[in-house]
mmCIF file with all atom_site columns, C-alpha atoms in Angstrom:
data_model
loop_
_atom_site.group_PDB
_atom_site.id
_atom_site.type_symbol
_atom_site.label_atom_id
_atom_site.label_alt_id
_atom_site.label_comp_id
_atom_site.label_asym_id
_atom_site.label_entity_id
_atom_site.label_seq_id
_atom_site.pdbx_PDB_ins_code
_atom_site.Cartn_x
_atom_site.Cartn_y
_atom_site.Cartn_z
_atom_site.occupancy
_atom_site.B_iso_or_equiv
_atom_site.pdbx_formal_charge
_atom_site.auth_seq_id
_atom_site.auth_comp_id
_atom_site.auth_asym_id
_atom_site.auth_atom_id
_atom_site.pdbx_PDB_model_num
ATOM 1   C CA . MET A 1 1   ? 114.229 110.547 119.045 1.00 0.00 ? 92  MET A CA 1
ATOM 2   C CA . GLN A 1 2   ? 115.446 114.077 119.509 1.00 0.00 ? 93  GLN A CA 1
ATOM 3   C CA . TYR A 1 3   ? 113.138 116.942 118.563 1.00 0.00 ? 94  TYR A CA 1
ATOM 4   C CA . ASN A 1 4   ? 114.081 120.586 118.389 1.00 0.00 ? 95  ASN A CA 1
ATOM 5   C CA . TYR A 1 5   ? 111.196 122.967 117.839 1.00 0.00 ? 96  TYR A CA 1
ATOM 6   C CA . PHE A 1 6   ? 110.931 126.671 117.270 1.00 0.00 ? 97  PHE A CA 1
ATOM 7   C CA . PRO A 1 7   ? 107.953 128.196 115.413 1.00 0.00 ? 98  PRO A CA 1
ATOM 8   C CA . GLY A 1 8   ? 108.768 127.821 111.746 1.00 0.00 ? 99  GLY A CA 1
ATOM 9   C CA . ARG A 1 9   ? 111.513 125.266 112.336 1.00 0.00 ? 100 ARG A CA 1
ATOM 10  C CA . LEU A 1 10  ? 111.420 121.637 113.451 1.00 0.00 ? 101 LEU A CA 1
ATOM 11  C CA . ARG A 1 11  ? 114.278 119.141 113.511 1.00 0.00 ? 102 ARG A CA 1
ATOM 12  C CA . PHE A 1 12  ? 113.938 115.387 114.103 1.00 0.00 ? 103 PHE A CA 1
ATOM 13  C CA . ARG A 1 13  ? 117.090 113.383 114.738 1.00 0.00 ? 104 ARG A CA 1
ATOM 14  C CA . ASP A 1 14  ? 117.291 109.625 115.243 1.00 0.00 ? 105 ASP A CA 1
ATOM 15  C CA . PRO A 1 15  ? 119.014 106.647 113.572 1.00 0.00 ? 106 PRO A CA 1
ATOM 16  C CA . ILE A 1 16  ? 115.560 105.159 112.809 1.00 0.00 ? 107 ILE A CA 1
ATOM 17  C CA . LEU A 1 17  ? 115.215 107.857 110.140 1.00 0.00 ? 108 LEU A CA 1
ATOM 18  C CA . ARG A 1 18  ? 117.898 106.109 108.097 1.00 0.00 ? 109 ARG A CA 1
ATOM 19  C CA . ASP A 1 19  ? 115.227 103.527 107.264 1.00 0.00 ? 110 ASP A CA 1
ATOM 20  C CA . GLU A 1 20  ? 113.873 104.874 103.995 1.00 0.00 ? 111 GLU A CA 1
ATOM 21  C CA . GLU A 1 21  ? 110.337 103.529 104.463 1.00 0.00 ? 112 GLU A CA 1
ATOM 22  C CA . ILE A 1 22  ? 109.965 104.942 107.986 1.00 0.00 ? 113 ILE A CA 1
ATOM 23  C CA . ARG A 1 23  ? 111.443 108.286 106.919 1.00 0.00 ? 114 ARG A CA 1
ATOM 24  C CA . ALA A 1 24  ? 109.097 108.500 103.915 1.00 0.00 ? 115 ALA A CA 1
ATOM 25  C CA . ALA A 1 25  ? 106.061 107.703 106.081 1.00 0.00 ? 116 ALA A CA 1
ATOM 26  C CA . ALA A 1 26  ? 107.032 110.373 108.614 1.00 0.00 ? 117 ALA A CA 1
ATOM 27  C CA . LEU A 1 27  ? 107.616 112.936 105.873 1.00 0.00 ? 118 LEU A CA 1
ATOM 28  C CA . ASP A 1 28  ? 104.207 112.177 104.353 1.00 0.00 ? 119 ASP A CA 1
ATOM 29  C CA . VAL A 1 29  ? 102.647 113.275 107.646 1.00 0.00 ? 120 VAL A CA 1
ATOM 30  C CA . VAL A 1 30  ? 104.764 116.439 107.788 1.00 0.00 ? 121 VAL A CA 1
ATOM 31  C CA . LYS A 1 31  ? 103.711 117.297 104.228 1.00 0.00 ? 122 LYS A CA 1
ATOM 32  C CA . LEU A 1 32  ? 100.050 116.800 105.139 1.00 0.00 ? 123 LEU A CA 1
ATOM 33  C CA . ILE A 1 33  ? 100.399 119.135 108.099 1.00 0.00 ? 124 ILE A CA 1
ATOM 34  C CA . CYS A 1 34  ? 102.142 121.818 106.057 1.00 0.00 ? 125 CYS A CA 1
ATOM 35  C CA . PRO A 1 35  ? 102.385 121.347 102.286 1.00 0.00 ? 126 PRO A CA 1
ATOM 36  C CA . ASP A 1 36  ? 104.483 124.534 102.058 1.00 0.00 ? 127 ASP A CA 1
ATOM 37  C CA . ALA A 1 37  ? 107.234 123.093 104.253 1.00 0.00 ? 128 ALA A CA 1
ATOM 38  C CA . GLU A 1 38  ? 110.800 122.975 102.994 1.00 0.00 ? 129 GLU A CA 1
ATOM 39  C CA . ILE A 1 39  ? 112.263 119.629 104.075 1.00 0.00 ? 130 ILE A CA 1
ATOM 40  C CA . THR A 1 40  ? 115.936 118.670 104.176 1.00 0.00 ? 131 THR A CA 1
ATOM 41  C CA . TRP A 1 41  ? 117.323 115.202 104.993 1.00 0.00 ? 132 TRP A CA 1
ATOM 42  C CA . LYS A 1 42  ? 120.892 114.810 106.223 1.00 0.00 ? 133 LYS A CA 1
ATOM 43  C CA . GLU A 1 43  ? 122.151 111.214 106.181 1.00 0.00 ? 134 GLU A CA 1
ATOM 44  C CA . SER A 1 44  ? 125.305 111.863 108.239 1.00 0.00 ? 135 SER A CA 1
ATOM 45  C CA . THR A 1 45  ? 123.311 112.999 111.282 1.00 0.00 ? 136 THR A CA 1
ATOM 46  C CA . ALA A 1 46  ? 120.119 111.040 110.541 1.00 0.00 ? 137 ALA A CA 1
ATOM 47  C CA . SER A 1 47  ? 118.176 114.269 110.803 1.00 0.00 ? 138 SER A CA 1
ATOM 48  C CA . ILE A 1 48  ? 115.291 115.947 109.079 1.00 0.00 ? 139 ILE A CA 1
ATOM 49  C CA . LEU A 1 49  ? 114.977 119.707 109.104 1.00 0.00 ? 140 LEU A CA 1
ATOM 50  C CA . VAL A 1 50  ? 111.553 121.156 108.381 1.00 0.00 ? 141 VAL A CA 1
ATOM 51  C CA . LEU A 1 51  ? 111.244 124.872 107.686 1.00 0.00 ? 142 LEU A CA 1
ATOM 52  C CA . TYR A 1 52  ? 107.678 126.067 107.373 1.00 0.00 ? 143 TYR A CA 1
ATOM 53  C CA . PRO A 1 53  ? 105.643 129.267 107.515 1.00 0.00 ? 144 PRO A CA 1
ATOM 54  C CA . ALA A 1 54  ? 104.821 129.454 111.241 1.00 0.00 ? 145 ALA A CA 1
ATOM 55  C CA . ASP A 1 55  ? 101.530 131.221 110.567 1.00 0.00 ? 146 ASP A CA 1
ATOM 56  C CA . LYS A 1 56  ? 100.275 128.217 108.553 1.00 0.00 ? 147 LYS A CA 1
ATOM 57  C CA . VAL A 1 57  ? 100.535 125.639 111.361 1.00 0.00 ? 148 VAL A CA 1
ATOM 58  C CA . ASN A 1 58  ? 98.429  125.894 114.509 1.00 0.00 ? 149 ASN A CA 1
ATOM 59  C CA . PRO A 1 59  ? 100.224 123.997 117.325 1.00 0.00 ? 150 PRO A CA 1
ATOM 60  C CA . GLU A 1 60  ? 96.945  123.706 119.253 1.00 0.00 ? 151 GLU A CA 1
ATOM 61  C CA . LYS A 1 61  ? 95.474  121.737 116.383 1.00 0.00 ? 152 LYS A CA 1
ATOM 62  C CA . LEU A 1 62  ? 98.344  119.238 116.630 1.00 0.00 ? 153 LEU A CA 1
ATOM 63  C CA . LYS A 1 63  ? 97.941  118.484 120.350 1.00 0.00 ? 154 LYS A CA 1
ATOM 64  C CA . PRO A 1 64  ? 95.606  115.491 119.701 1.00 0.00 ? 155 PRO A CA 1
ATOM 65  C CA . LEU A 1 65  ? 98.575  113.811 117.975 1.00 0.00 ? 156 LEU A CA 1
ATOM 66  C CA . VAL A 1 66  ? 100.671 113.748 121.155 1.00 0.00 ? 157 VAL A CA 1
ATOM 67  C CA . PRO A 1 67  ? 99.082  110.558 122.611 1.00 0.00 ? 158 PRO A CA 1
ATOM 68  C CA . LEU A 1 68  ? 99.674  108.800 119.288 1.00 0.00 ? 159 LEU A CA 1
ATOM 69  C CA . LEU A 1 69  ? 103.315 109.910 119.264 1.00 0.00 ? 160 LEU A CA 1
ATOM 70  C CA . LEU A 1 70  ? 103.763 108.745 122.848 1.00 0.00 ? 161 LEU A CA 1
ATOM 71  C CA . LYS A 1 71  ? 102.309 105.376 121.885 1.00 0.00 ? 162 LYS A CA 1
ATOM 72  C CA . ILE A 1 72  ? 105.037 104.686 119.302 1.00 0.00 ? 163 ILE A CA 1
ATOM 73  C CA . GLU A 1 73  ? 107.861 106.502 121.109 1.00 0.00 ? 164 GLU A CA 1
ATOM 74  C CA . PRO A 1 74  ? 109.050 103.415 123.074 1.00 0.00 ? 165 PRO A CA 1
ATOM 75  C CA . LYS A 1 75  ? 109.192 101.419 119.845 1.00 0.00 ? 166 LYS A CA 1
ATOM 76  C CA . ILE A 1 76  ? 111.333 104.147 118.315 1.00 0.00 ? 167 ILE A CA 1
ATOM 77  C CA . ARG A 1 77  ? 113.566 104.571 121.353 1.00 0.00 ? 168 ARG A CA 1
ATOM 78  C CA . PHE A 1 78  ? 114.312 100.841 121.562 1.00 0.00 ? 169 PHE A CA 1
ATOM 79  C CA . TYR A 1 79  ? 114.058 100.182 117.839 1.00 0.00 ? 170 TYR A CA 1
ATOM 80  C CA . THR A 1 80  ? 114.885 96.880  116.248 1.00 0.00 ? 171 THR A CA 1
ATOM 81  C CA . PRO A 1 81  ? 113.886 95.801  112.736 1.00 0.00 ? 172 PRO A CA 1
ATOM 82  C CA . LYS A 1 82  ? 111.230 93.555  114.329 1.00 0.00 ? 173 LYS A CA 1
ATOM 83  C CA . LYS A 1 83  ? 109.414 96.727  115.436 1.00 0.00 ? 174 LYS A CA 1
ATOM 84  C CA . LYS A 1 84  ? 109.331 98.293  111.967 1.00 0.00 ? 175 LYS A CA 1
ATOM 85  C CA . ASP A 1 85  ? 105.756 97.238  111.196 1.00 0.00 ? 176 ASP A CA 1
ATOM 86  C CA . ALA A 1 86  ? 104.545 98.597  114.553 1.00 0.00 ? 177 ALA A CA 1
ATOM 87  C CA . VAL A 1 87  ? 106.321 101.910 113.956 1.00 0.00 ? 178 VAL A CA 1
ATOM 88  C CA . LEU A 1 88  ? 104.865 102.197 110.448 1.00 0.00 ? 179 LEU A CA 1
ATOM 89  C CA . ALA A 1 89  ? 101.406 101.343 111.793 1.00 0.00 ? 180 ALA A CA 1
ATOM 90  C CA . GLY A 1 90  ? 101.778 104.075 114.419 1.00 0.00 ? 181 GLY A CA 1
ATOM 91  C CA . ILE A 1 91  ? 102.813 106.608 111.811 1.00 0.00 ? 182 ILE A CA 1
ATOM 92  C CA . GLY A 1 92  ? 99.848  105.472 109.715 1.00 0.00 ? 183 GLY A CA 1
ATOM 93  C CA . GLU A 1 93  ? 97.519  106.108 112.643 1.00 0.00 ? 184 GLU A CA 1
ATOM 94  C CA . ILE A 1 94  ? 98.934  109.621 113.001 1.00 0.00 ? 185 ILE A CA 1
ATOM 95  C CA . LYS A 1 95  ? 98.503  110.189 109.264 1.00 0.00 ? 186 LYS A CA 1
ATOM 96  C CA . ASN A 1 96  ? 94.867  109.088 109.443 1.00 0.00 ? 187 ASN A CA 1
ATOM 97  C CA . ARG A 1 97  ? 94.225  111.520 112.306 1.00 0.00 ? 188 ARG A CA 1
ATOM 98  C CA . VAL A 1 98  ? 95.858  114.382 110.406 1.00 0.00 ? 189 VAL A CA 1
ATOM 99  C CA . GLU A 1 99  ? 93.812  113.589 107.294 1.00 0.00 ? 190 GLU A CA 1
ATOM 100 C CA . ALA A 1 100 ? 90.660  113.575 109.423 1.00 0.00 ? 191 ALA A CA 1
ATOM 101 C CA . PHE A 1 101 ? 91.190  117.121 110.676 1.00 0.00 ? 192 PHE A CA 1
ATOM 102 C CA . HIS A 1 102 ? 92.228  118.575 107.324 1.00 0.00 ? 193 HIS A CA 1
#
């Protein structure tokens, strides 16, 4: 998965995002982190653009999520439909962690 980050702007790009259920689960987490985010999905590039008020998201607070992201990253990088449940479970774990610190 490709990530491009600049305070106030985050883009995710990967073919796995074409799976509606995985995309919806990922976007649920983004919305929990910043409810004020403006989110755009572009099918042709399989990318999500998130524009958010940079002063409303503390990157330091998100650092505990990195190990969870790294845990599912190989499943995303070498994705097959057989790995869908594992990817969704990983996203669910991230969501639970975000809910715990909100």
